[in-house]
Each structure stands twice: as structure tokens, then as C-alpha cells.
């Protein structure tokens, strides 16, 4: 048992701090109160008035899948053979030993969303995992949490330059629509024979993988930087009545009212980066505040290891500098990400019954020199100053 | 409500109205005429000494689909690797934030027909949309989602057989691919009406063509390509619109006889390749004289985006009557594409898309003062 005392607690359920204590047992939060007299065997952490908040969630990464530090051997991010590759699963290629996870623990990032990249129109599933562990199966919070899809320059570059579709945005949307139509037909044919393999149409792994998307159980996570790519994603999602998460949404501030109207959440970032391609030219930290004020639910990502996961709080700090409300920034780092990916029953806020993933800050994450004092995952102290 | 008064109104539906007024309610024209009374609550604009025209229409534009100032990142008009791709949709690839939309709108262009573009390797390229020229979300700018299926016949669509041994590398294959697609669509449709079958996006997109609900819009410059297009279209009884038609002036009587509308231009282009070596600014005048149906295109987005009025002016300079030149960028393209219930003329019930101009917009000294789209001022000089 672990007892955190004298904390300035941000639970992420309300926009305020409260003085108090948190009691942890068996990896879960069992009590939050102004004063807790813990059992005598409990280990005590005296927070000394420091900020105590939920462990942060990096809402989009390729951690463990794209191991920059070892080059080709660790690059499992994009299968480059078929632009329609929904049957691939991020969980099948995660190396928990990659340095990003150690970086995450030191920073207070306790959960990450990780999975395939954006070279394919449909790239495979993303998974939510804790940043602690040596075997991915034990780290899973939820699998899958989203089906990756991509609009814009990446699929154009990857295939168009090789003389294959998609060369243009027209073909991107057409190929995605065609696949979703076929998945719907496949699902109906399968249901009509109660999944009896002997009577089913020929098994198609790609279409199988899309059934949860068609059913509205698994959101599409759409890589879209430019405003028109964002709106294309919204149009297709609406047509098929599938759930949608906008990933990057770099020009989201230009079409904030349309995103708000469609009620689509945005996973913003990596904003602390060079706009190395045209589709990122409108990159600004103002996007966060503008979308938040328009009523859009936002979370923040580093795209690690594209930009290091230890800069997740820095990105929130810079968004605050450019107009994002302080508490909204803290929510973007925690509960919003959890709600967007459907893992808020386990992580994202400090509430009784949830996983004890906690960051105690030496210096607030919303300062440039943010520093974690203690980081707790599943009730276990994984970082301590 | 907005009441514009004392103007000379070129309605493109009947006579020019001197000292006329026009009443806008919401996004529509409520009334046009000489003796209108301003409703009490209406805001008024005095347009004394000015001319009013319907918003101009570019019957073939590349706005936002082949974007300005960009390389491959912004080129989304030509897929190129699929010879038969009617299932591609232009509006999935149009970026309303391309600045050329504003440039075009400020020159009086209120509707653009935007489609996939011609190029090597593509015979059937995809669907074209009618788009209003202002907005930040393409879905809100669509006047008509699909007004035609864009095709290319002639040398432009050919691969150079020696460089890239892929189809089509000859005009025989181009025509054969069109026939093949028509025939397979007819079978797909027949089977579909009879029993369930796997969804095919290509043939689904072609069904409206075979039902004559949708025309094919065929890039054809040389006389022989024009006649090839007419032959293939007749064989399968599909509606045909011809595009560019650089040699139209040489076959004006045939075009009249066949009753195939032609989208002519851009008239300022160079004689830059064998397909357009005979092109002439007289094309519109010749078709008009022969009584054939035509419109003048600006190719905005690719050509200079403020060129639509200049294109009409060039046609006028080559012998086309002024009113015909104006109709060729307003009511004629609207009729050809079947969007004339909404746009193309100033009549009660139509969209309030209009241009207020000091002087004649087909001359250098004409100054466009205000442009309206859906009843809203989108440009003001």
C-alpha cells in the first residue's frame, strides 16, 4: 500500500486543485480525501504541496515500433506493399526495451497510444499500453483502440512516386470508400451465415479487420494535416457512420467550426517540430486553444520517436503560452486522451477504482523546465528524484 | 433583404433591363425588373450607371485540385496509373484554401466546374463537380456533386509505347477501353437488377452515364478524335459533351448536326503540341454562326485565374457577338451541365450569384465592383 500525503491534487474530473491525500492498494486508487490515515504498513510519500496529477498520456506515438536508435532493424512502422493494410496490428511489433519507454517513465508519461504510421491509406490498429513492462501483453490497457488511416501527402508520396495508386487525393478517398463498402458487404455476408466458415465468402483478412470499424466499435484515426484532408476524413466518416479521431489536425484552427460541428476529437501535434512538408505549413501552437474554445475535445501527441516523448508536457506548455487554458491543457494531457480512445475506465483521471498511474511534479508540466518528482505506474514507483 | 437599383441588368434571360432593380432575399433572387419597389425593410444599393451580370461560370476549371505554387503535394487532378477510373471524385481533392479561389471570385467567377484533369494513361478520369467559389469546406460549396464523367481521347491520353509499355499507347485502345467499360457497366447493371453481386465501384460510377442521367465530358481536340468520341457515344447511346475541341471551327456544321455541346478554350493558348496546332480564337464565332451549342472555358487555376472574362473578350474579338460571349460564360455552361435551374441567369428563384461592374467586363476598362455568391458579398472593390 502506498499513501500520498499533502498533495495539491488535480484529479482531471474538475478544473481545480484540491489539497489532499491518495491511498493506493493493489495497483489501484482506493481513496482520495482531504486527510487519510493510512494503515500502518502503507509506504508514505509526503508530496509537500507538490502537484499530484494523473499520469500523462501521449495520444499518438510509434513507440517500440519505430526504433530510430537502431535504424532499419527497428523500423516496423509502415509496411510498404499495399496501401490498404488494415490487417496489421501495432501490438505485433512493439519492443518494450526501446529508449522511448524509459524516457516516458522519467517524464510522467504513463500510457501511450502506439501503432503503425501514415504511409498507407489503412495502416493497421493502434494499441494503448502502459510505459512499464518487458512483455507487451502485460502492458496493454486496451487493444485495439483505433484503426489508423491516412490522408494527404504521405500515401501520395509512398505510392504515387512508384507509379501506383494513390497518386492523388481523389484516389485516396476512393480507395478508402471502396474498402469500407466491401467490408460492409463482407460483414453482412458473414452475419447472414452466422460466421459459418463453410458457407462464408472467401475469408479476407483485410475486410475482417475492418468489421469493428464498420460496426462503430473501433474508431478510424485519420492522419490529416491540411484543412481539406481534415474535411475529407469527416465526410467519409459521416458517410459510413463510423467513429473518427483526427490525428495531427495541423490546420484544424482554420476549420474549427466544421470540426466542432462534426464533434470529432483531435489529437494535436507534434507541434514542436519543423514543418518539413507542405501539408504542415500552417503549424502553430494556437490550434490547441482555438479548437478547445470552439468546443472540440483535444489531446496532445509527440508522435514519438519522431519527436521525443519527454517533450509532451513542453508541447502543452507552449499551447498554454498561445492561449490554451491551463486546466484544459492538463486535461488534454490526461483525461481527454483517455476518453478519446475509450480507456477512461482505467486511466486518465484520479478516481477511486482507477489504475494508480500518478505524476507528482517537482516543476509543473506546464512550464518549459517541467520536471517529474515521482512517477507511479500501477501503484509502483518507477521514477523518483 | 437587399435591393439593388438603377442598374442596367444583363439577365441572360430575355432583354437587357435598363434602369432595373433586383431584390435578393437570403441566398436567392426574389425579383428582377424595371418597375420594382424596394420593400421597407430592405437594405439598398444604388447601382446607377453600373451593369449587373449573373456570376460567371467556368465550364472547366482546375481550381484547388491542381494547386497554385505547389509541386506534387498539391497536384491531385491526374491519377494517371488507372486507365479507367470513373469512381474517382474531383471534390475529394479540391482545396478551398488555395488562394486562386479568391482571385477567381474577385474576377466575377462564382461557379466553377472542377474535374480530374487530362494526362497520360487516363481515358476515364472521374467525376466533375459544380462548385461555388467561396467557402472553407468543399461540402458546403458543392452546387452539384456530379455533373459529368471526365474522359480523354486523343494523343494526350497515350503512353509513349517506347518509353512506358503500358496501355493505352494507341488511340485504338482508348476507344476500346471506353467501349469495354460501357459494355461491362451494362452487364453489371443488368445482373444487379436481377440478383445481388459484389459491389464494383467503377461500374457503379458509370451507371448514371448508361442511364443518360450523366454526360461524359470528353477532351477531344483533333477532328478525328471528335468524330471518334461521337461514334463511341452514339454506339452506346450516352450523352456527350466535348471539351477543348481545338479544331471545332473546322467542323462547326458537323457539331451542329450532331447536337454535341462544345466547351471551347482556353483561347489564348499556344499552338504548343500536335493536338492544338490548328486551334483558333474563331472557334466560338464559327459555332455560334452554325447554331451549335457551346460555352467558353477559362481553365481557371491552371490558366490565370482572372481570365474567364478575357477568354470571352478574345472570342468576341474573333467575331462572336458580345451578348453571345457573355452567355458563353453564364447561361450556356449552366444549360450544358444542367445546373441552369440554380445559376447562369438573373431570374426570380435562382441563386443570388451576381457581378456588379462599372463598364463592360469584356473590356480592359471594365471594373468589377462587387461579387455576390448565394446572396452574400464575397468581393468588394
mmCIF file of C-alpha atoms in Angstrom, chain A residues 153 156-157 161 163-171 173-175 177-178 181-182 185 226-228 231-232 235-236 239 254-255 257-258 261 278, chain B residues 65 67 70 72-79 81-82 87-97 116 136-140 166 197-199 201:
data_model
loop_
_atom_site.group_PDB
_atom_site.id
_atom_site.type_symbol
_atom_site.label_atom_id
_atom_site.label_comp_id
_atom_site.label_asym_id
_atom_site.label_seq_id
_atom_site.Cartn_x
_atom_site.Cartn_y
_atom_site.Cartn_z
ATOM 1 C CA UNK A 153 0.912 13.729 -48.813
ATOM 2 C CA UNK A 156 0.712 10.072 -52.241
ATOM 3 C CA UNK A 157 4.473 10.063 -51.827
ATOM 4 C CA UNK A 161 6.066 8.119 -56.827
ATOM 5 C CA UNK A 163 3.667 4.725 -60.221
ATOM 6 C CA UNK A 164 0.885 3.145 -58.158
ATOM 7 C CA UNK A 165 -2.331 4.453 -56.730
ATOM 8 C CA UNK A 166 -2.876 6.634 -54.824
ATOM 9 C CA UNK A 167 -1.212 9.302 -56.909
ATOM 10 C CA UNK A 168 -3.845 11.847 -55.929
ATOM 11 C CA UNK A 169 -6.212 12.703 -53.097
ATOM 12 C CA UNK A 170 -9.066 11.560 -55.357
ATOM 13 C CA UNK A 171 -7.727 8.009 -55.311
ATOM 14 C CA UNK A 173 -10.677 8.767 -50.790
ATOM 15 C CA UNK A 174 -11.920 6.375 -53.485
ATOM 16 C CA UNK A 175 -9.764 3.513 -52.196
ATOM 17 C CA UNK A 177 -14.524 4.251 -49.592
ATOM 18 C CA UNK A 178 -14.258 1.167 -51.776
ATOM 19 C CA UNK A 181 -18.087 -0.622 -48.827
ATOM 20 C CA UNK A 182 -16.541 -4.067 -49.315
ATOM 21 C CA UNK A 185 -20.742 -6.289 -47.649
ATOM 22 C CA UNK A 226 -4.399 20.146 -44.135
ATOM 23 C CA UNK A 227 -7.866 21.588 -43.794
ATOM 24 C CA UNK A 228 -9.148 19.803 -46.900
ATOM 25 C CA UNK A 231 -12.753 17.674 -44.064
ATOM 26 C CA UNK A 232 -12.311 14.670 -46.360
ATOM 27 C CA UNK A 235 -17.011 13.380 -44.972
ATOM 28 C CA UNK A 236 -16.049 9.717 -45.278
ATOM 29 C CA UNK A 239 -20.977 8.584 -44.998
ATOM 30 C CA UNK A 254 -8.669 27.102 -39.945
ATOM 31 C CA UNK A 255 -11.785 24.907 -39.930
ATOM 32 C CA UNK A 257 -16.266 25.305 -36.590
ATOM 33 C CA UNK A 258 -16.586 22.390 -39.014
ATOM 34 C CA UNK A 261 -19.996 20.680 -35.688
ATOM 35 C CA UNK A 278 3.788 21.450 -47.313
ATOM 36 C CA UNK B 65 -7.313 20.428 -57.495
ATOM 37 C CA UNK B 67 -2.980 23.968 -56.597
ATOM 38 C CA UNK B 70 2.941 23.748 -55.248
ATOM 39 C CA UNK B 72 3.387 17.135 -56.367
ATOM 40 C CA UNK B 73 1.943 17.935 -52.893
ATOM 41 C CA UNK B 74 -0.811 19.971 -54.477
ATOM 42 C CA UNK B 75 -1.339 18.109 -57.732
ATOM 43 C CA UNK B 76 -4.395 15.960 -57.252
ATOM 44 C CA UNK B 77 -6.105 16.126 -60.628
ATOM 45 C CA UNK B 78 -4.424 13.322 -62.535
ATOM 46 C CA UNK B 79 -4.180 9.818 -61.081
ATOM 47 C CA UNK B 81 -1.955 4.946 -63.200
ATOM 48 C CA UNK B 82 -5.562 3.847 -63.719
ATOM 49 C CA UNK B 87 -15.057 6.263 -59.462
ATOM 50 C CA UNK B 88 -12.582 8.992 -58.567
ATOM 51 C CA UNK B 89 -14.305 12.207 -57.477
ATOM 52 C CA UNK B 90 -12.826 15.633 -58.017
ATOM 53 C CA UNK B 91 -14.390 17.052 -54.880
ATOM 54 C CA UNK B 92 -12.342 14.691 -52.729
ATOM 55 C CA UNK B 93 -9.254 16.567 -53.920
ATOM 56 C CA UNK B 94 -10.242 20.234 -54.066
ATOM 57 C CA UNK B 95 -8.596 22.556 -51.560
ATOM 58 C CA UNK B 96 -10.859 25.572 -50.945
ATOM 59 C CA UNK B 97 -7.970 27.358 -49.229
ATOM 60 C CA UNK B 116 -9.985 15.496 -62.850
ATOM 61 C CA UNK B 136 -13.639 26.892 -46.441
ATOM 62 C CA UNK B 137 -15.341 23.488 -46.623
ATOM 63 C CA UNK B 138 -15.902 21.889 -50.000
ATOM 64 C CA UNK B 139 -19.038 20.086 -48.841
ATOM 65 C CA UNK B 140 -20.715 23.470 -48.273
ATOM 66 C CA UNK B 166 1.531 0.332 -70.764
ATOM 67 C CA UNK B 197 -23.487 -9.269 -56.705
ATOM 68 C CA UNK B 198 -20.231 -7.901 -55.295
ATOM 69 C CA UNK B 199 -20.003 -4.124 -55.303
ATOM 70 C CA UNK B 201 -17.040 0.977 -57.667
#
